[in-house]
GROMACS .gro file of N, CA and C in nm:
model
  195
    1MET      N    1   1.143   0.797  -0.750
    1MET     CA    2   1.192   0.714  -0.819
    1MET      C    3   1.219   0.817  -0.938
    2THR      N    4   1.312   0.774  -1.038
    2THR     CA    5   1.406   0.849  -1.093
    2THR      C    6   1.345   0.874  -1.227
    3GLY      N    7   1.280   0.740  -1.262
    3GLY     CA    8   1.261   0.671  -1.424
    3GLY      C    9   1.091   0.585  -1.395
    4PRO      N   10   1.032   0.523  -1.529
    4PRO     CA   11   0.987   0.410  -1.555
    4PRO      C   12   0.950   0.334  -1.468
    5LEU      N   13   0.789   0.246  -1.401
    5LEU     CA   14   0.832   0.148  -1.317
    5LEU      C   15   0.876   0.010  -1.461
    6HIS      N   16   0.883   0.044  -1.573
    6HIS     CA   17   0.919  -0.105  -1.667
    6HIS      C   18   1.087  -0.141  -1.633
    7LEU      N   19   1.204   0.045  -1.606
    7LEU     CA   20   1.298   0.071  -1.550
    7LEU      C   21   1.378  -0.060  -1.466
    8LEU      N   22   1.228  -0.096  -1.330
    8LEU     CA   23   1.300  -0.176  -1.268
    8LEU      C   24   1.305  -0.305  -1.280
    9LYS      N   25   1.417  -0.314  -1.285
    9LYS     CA   26   1.414  -0.431  -1.259
    9LYS      C   27   1.444  -0.566  -1.212
   10GLY      N   28   1.572  -0.513  -1.012
   10GLY     CA   29   1.519  -0.614  -0.968
   10GLY      C   30   1.417  -0.621  -0.897
   11GLY      N   31   1.335  -0.573  -0.924
   11GLY     CA   32   1.175  -0.716  -0.849
   11GLY      C   33   1.129  -0.582  -0.721
   12VAL      N   34   1.066  -0.683  -0.691
   12VAL     CA   35   0.979  -0.665  -0.520
   12VAL      C   36   0.987  -0.688  -0.417
   13ARG      N   37   1.072  -0.622  -0.279
   13ARG     CA   38   1.073  -0.667  -0.159
   13ARG      C   39   0.950  -0.595  -0.070
   14VAL      N   40   0.855  -0.698  -0.029
   14VAL     CA   41   0.764  -0.648   0.055
   14VAL      C   42   0.783  -0.698   0.207
   15HIS      N   43   0.858  -0.591   0.292
   15HIS     CA   44   0.849  -0.594   0.497
   15HIS      C   45   0.740  -0.734   0.545
   16PRO      N   46   0.759  -0.826   0.532
   16PRO     CA   47   0.644  -0.923   0.647
   16PRO      C   48   0.514  -0.838   0.705
   17VAL      N   49   0.576  -0.656   0.770
   17VAL     CA   50   0.395  -0.630   0.868
   17VAL      C   51   0.346  -0.612   0.773
   18VAL      N   52   0.381  -0.591   0.620
   18VAL     CA   53   0.250  -0.507   0.551
   18VAL      C   54   0.159  -0.577   0.510
   19PRO      N   55   0.195  -0.700   0.453
   19PRO     CA   56   0.050  -0.784   0.405
   19PRO      C   57  -0.038  -0.805   0.565
   20LEU      N   58   0.031  -0.819   0.644
   20LEU     CA   59  -0.071  -0.840   0.788
   20LEU      C   60  -0.121  -0.676   0.878
   21THR      N   61  -0.028  -0.614   0.825
   21THR     CA   62  -0.108  -0.424   0.855
   21THR      C   63  -0.221  -0.430   0.708
   22VAL      N   64  -0.195  -0.455   0.640
   22VAL     CA   65  -0.300  -0.415   0.520
   22VAL      C   66  -0.415  -0.529   0.571
   23CYS      N   67  -0.395  -0.658   0.566
   23CYS     CA   68  -0.553  -0.712   0.611
   23CYS      C   69  -0.620  -0.697   0.762
   24ASP      N   70  -0.524  -0.614   0.847
   24ASP     CA   71  -0.620  -0.552   1.017
   24ASP      C   72  -0.680  -0.500   0.960
   25SER      N   73  -0.636  -0.377   0.881
   25SER     CA   74  -0.650  -0.270   0.802
   25SER      C   75  -0.829  -0.320   0.771
   26TYR      N   76  -0.805  -0.416   0.697
   26TYR     CA   77  -0.922  -0.448   0.593
   26TYR      C   78  -1.058  -0.506   0.683
   27ILE      N   79  -1.016  -0.570   0.848
   27ILE     CA   80  -1.088  -0.646   0.923
   27ILE      C   81  -1.134  -0.563   1.005
   28ARG      N   82  -1.098  -0.415   1.052
   28ARG     CA   83  -1.102  -0.315   1.164
   28ARG      C   84  -1.191  -0.230   1.083
   29ARG      N   85  -1.200  -0.226   0.952
   29ARG     CA   86  -1.332  -0.092   0.863
   29ARG      C   87  -1.434  -0.119   0.921
   30GLY      N   88  -1.487  -0.015   0.922
   30GLY     CA   89  -1.600  -0.009   0.950
   30GLY      C   90  -1.782  -0.067   0.899
   31PRO      N   91  -1.820  -0.101   0.929
   31PRO     CA   92  -1.966  -0.169   0.909
   31PRO      C   93  -1.990  -0.123   0.798
   32LYS      N   94  -2.020  -0.023   0.748
   32LYS     CA   95  -2.059   0.038   0.584
   32LYS      C   96  -1.916   0.077   0.548
   33GLN      N   97  -1.794   0.042   0.534
   33GLN     CA   98  -1.693   0.079   0.480
   33GLN      C   99  -1.629   0.015   0.373
   34ALA      N  100  -1.672  -0.016   0.255
   34ALA     CA  101  -1.675  -0.076   0.140
   34ALA      C  102  -1.518  -0.167   0.042
   35ARG      N  103  -1.463  -0.038   0.137
   35ARG     CA  104  -1.323  -0.124   0.094
   35ARG      C  105  -1.208   0.013   0.191
   36VAL      N  106  -1.091  -0.024   0.187
   36VAL     CA  107  -1.001   0.035   0.265
   36VAL      C  108  -0.857   0.090   0.139
   37ILE      N  109  -0.840   0.177   0.179
   37ILE     CA  110  -0.730   0.286   0.158
   37ILE      C  111  -0.613   0.308   0.228
   38GLY      N  112  -0.542   0.294   0.161
   38GLY     CA  113  -0.368   0.350   0.230
   38GLY      C  114  -0.283   0.357   0.152
   39THR      N  115  -0.159   0.387   0.179
   39THR     CA  116  -0.023   0.422   0.110
   39THR      C  117   0.120   0.311   0.198
   40LEU      N  118   0.161   0.329   0.133
   40LEU     CA  119   0.235   0.207   0.131
   40LEU      C  120   0.379   0.356   0.086
   41LEU      N  121   0.494   0.313   0.170
   41LEU     CA  122   0.587   0.351   0.229
   41LEU      C  123   0.722   0.275   0.191
   42GLY      N  124   0.826   0.330   0.112
   42GLY     CA  125   0.949   0.229   0.111
   42GLY      C  126   1.017   0.295   0.053
   43THR      N  127   1.146   0.257  -0.014
   43THR     CA  128   1.247   0.304  -0.124
   43THR      C  129   1.296   0.204  -0.242
   44VAL      N  130   1.362   0.293  -0.328
   44VAL     CA  131   1.397   0.242  -0.484
   44VAL      C  132   1.525   0.216  -0.480
   45ASN      N  133   1.563   0.092  -0.424
   45ASN     CA  134   1.752   0.131  -0.459
   45ASN      C  135   1.855   0.016  -0.582
   46ASP      N  136   1.917   0.042  -0.636
   46ASP     CA  137   1.964  -0.008  -0.797
   46ASP      C  138   1.774  -0.150  -0.823
   47GLY      N  139   1.732  -0.018  -0.900
   47GLY     CA  140   1.581  -0.126  -0.945
   47GLY      C  141   1.563  -0.165  -0.872
   48VAL      N  142   1.514  -0.197  -0.723
   48VAL     CA  143   1.481  -0.291  -0.645
   48VAL      C  144   1.383  -0.213  -0.558
   49VAL      N  145   1.204  -0.215  -0.591
   49VAL     CA  146   1.192  -0.171  -0.445
   49VAL      C  147   1.142  -0.250  -0.353
   50GLU      N  148   1.161  -0.142  -0.197
   50GLU     CA  149   1.126  -0.221  -0.089
   50GLU      C  150   1.043  -0.153  -0.109
   51VAL      N  151   0.884  -0.212  -0.035
   51VAL     CA  152   0.779  -0.138   0.062
   51VAL      C  153   0.810  -0.217   0.189
   52THR      N  154   0.820  -0.133   0.332
   52THR     CA  155   0.891  -0.130   0.470
   52THR      C  156   0.760  -0.125   0.517
   53SER      N  157   0.677   0.034   0.482
   53SER     CA  158   0.562   0.033   0.574
   53SER      C  159   0.446   0.077   0.527
   54CYS      N  160   0.313   0.102   0.584
   54CYS     CA  161   0.163   0.156   0.464
   54CYS      C  162   0.093   0.173   0.645
   55PHE      N  163  -0.030   0.242   0.608
   55PHE     CA  164  -0.082   0.308   0.657
   55PHE      C  165  -0.193   0.327   0.595
   56THR      N  166  -0.371   0.328   0.649
   56THR     CA  167  -0.440   0.350   0.620
   56THR      C  168  -0.497   0.517   0.589
   57VAL      N  169  -0.530   0.528   0.553
   57VAL     CA  170  -0.577   0.686   0.461
   57VAL      C  171  -0.721   0.728   0.537
   58THR      N  172  -0.808   0.786   0.613
   58THR     CA  173  -0.891   0.808   0.687
   58THR      C  174  -0.987   0.867   0.516
   59HIS      N  175  -1.120   0.851   0.494
   59HIS     CA  176  -1.149   0.828   0.378
   59HIS      C  177  -1.315   0.826   0.365
   60SER      N  178  -1.447   0.951   0.305
   60SER     CA  179  -1.535   0.916   0.337
   60SER      C  180  -1.570   0.881   0.180
   61GLU      N  181  -1.714   0.804   0.167
   61GLU     CA  182  -1.744   0.818  -0.027
   61GLU      C  183  -1.905   0.773   0.025
   62SER      N  184  -1.965   0.827  -0.039
   62SER     CA  185  -2.130   0.845  -0.107
   62SER      C  186  -2.181   0.751  -0.255
   63LEU      N  187  -2.254   0.777  -0.219
   63LEU     CA  188  -2.311   0.640  -0.351
   63LEU      C  189  -2.255   0.706  -0.481
   64GLU      N  190  -2.238   0.863  -0.479
   64GLU     CA  191  -2.238   0.951  -0.630
   64GLU      C  192  -2.058   0.899  -0.684
   65GLN      N  193  -2.021   0.849  -0.558
   65GLN     CA  194  -1.878   0.831  -0.617
   65GLN      C  195  -1.767   0.694  -0.671
   0.00000   0.00000   0.00000
């Protein structure tokens, strides 16, 4: 990204598989896992953010976090 987000005037496009993948990751989380953390992948062209893919990031949390 070449500048602050407020300069992105074209909006955001999300590929249909992205929200489905997020929901699937949440449903498949472990029984004691309160949340799922992941990464969005995509591009910025002419002020338009296009999210094309995503994946979960394996992590663990303790009560102190």
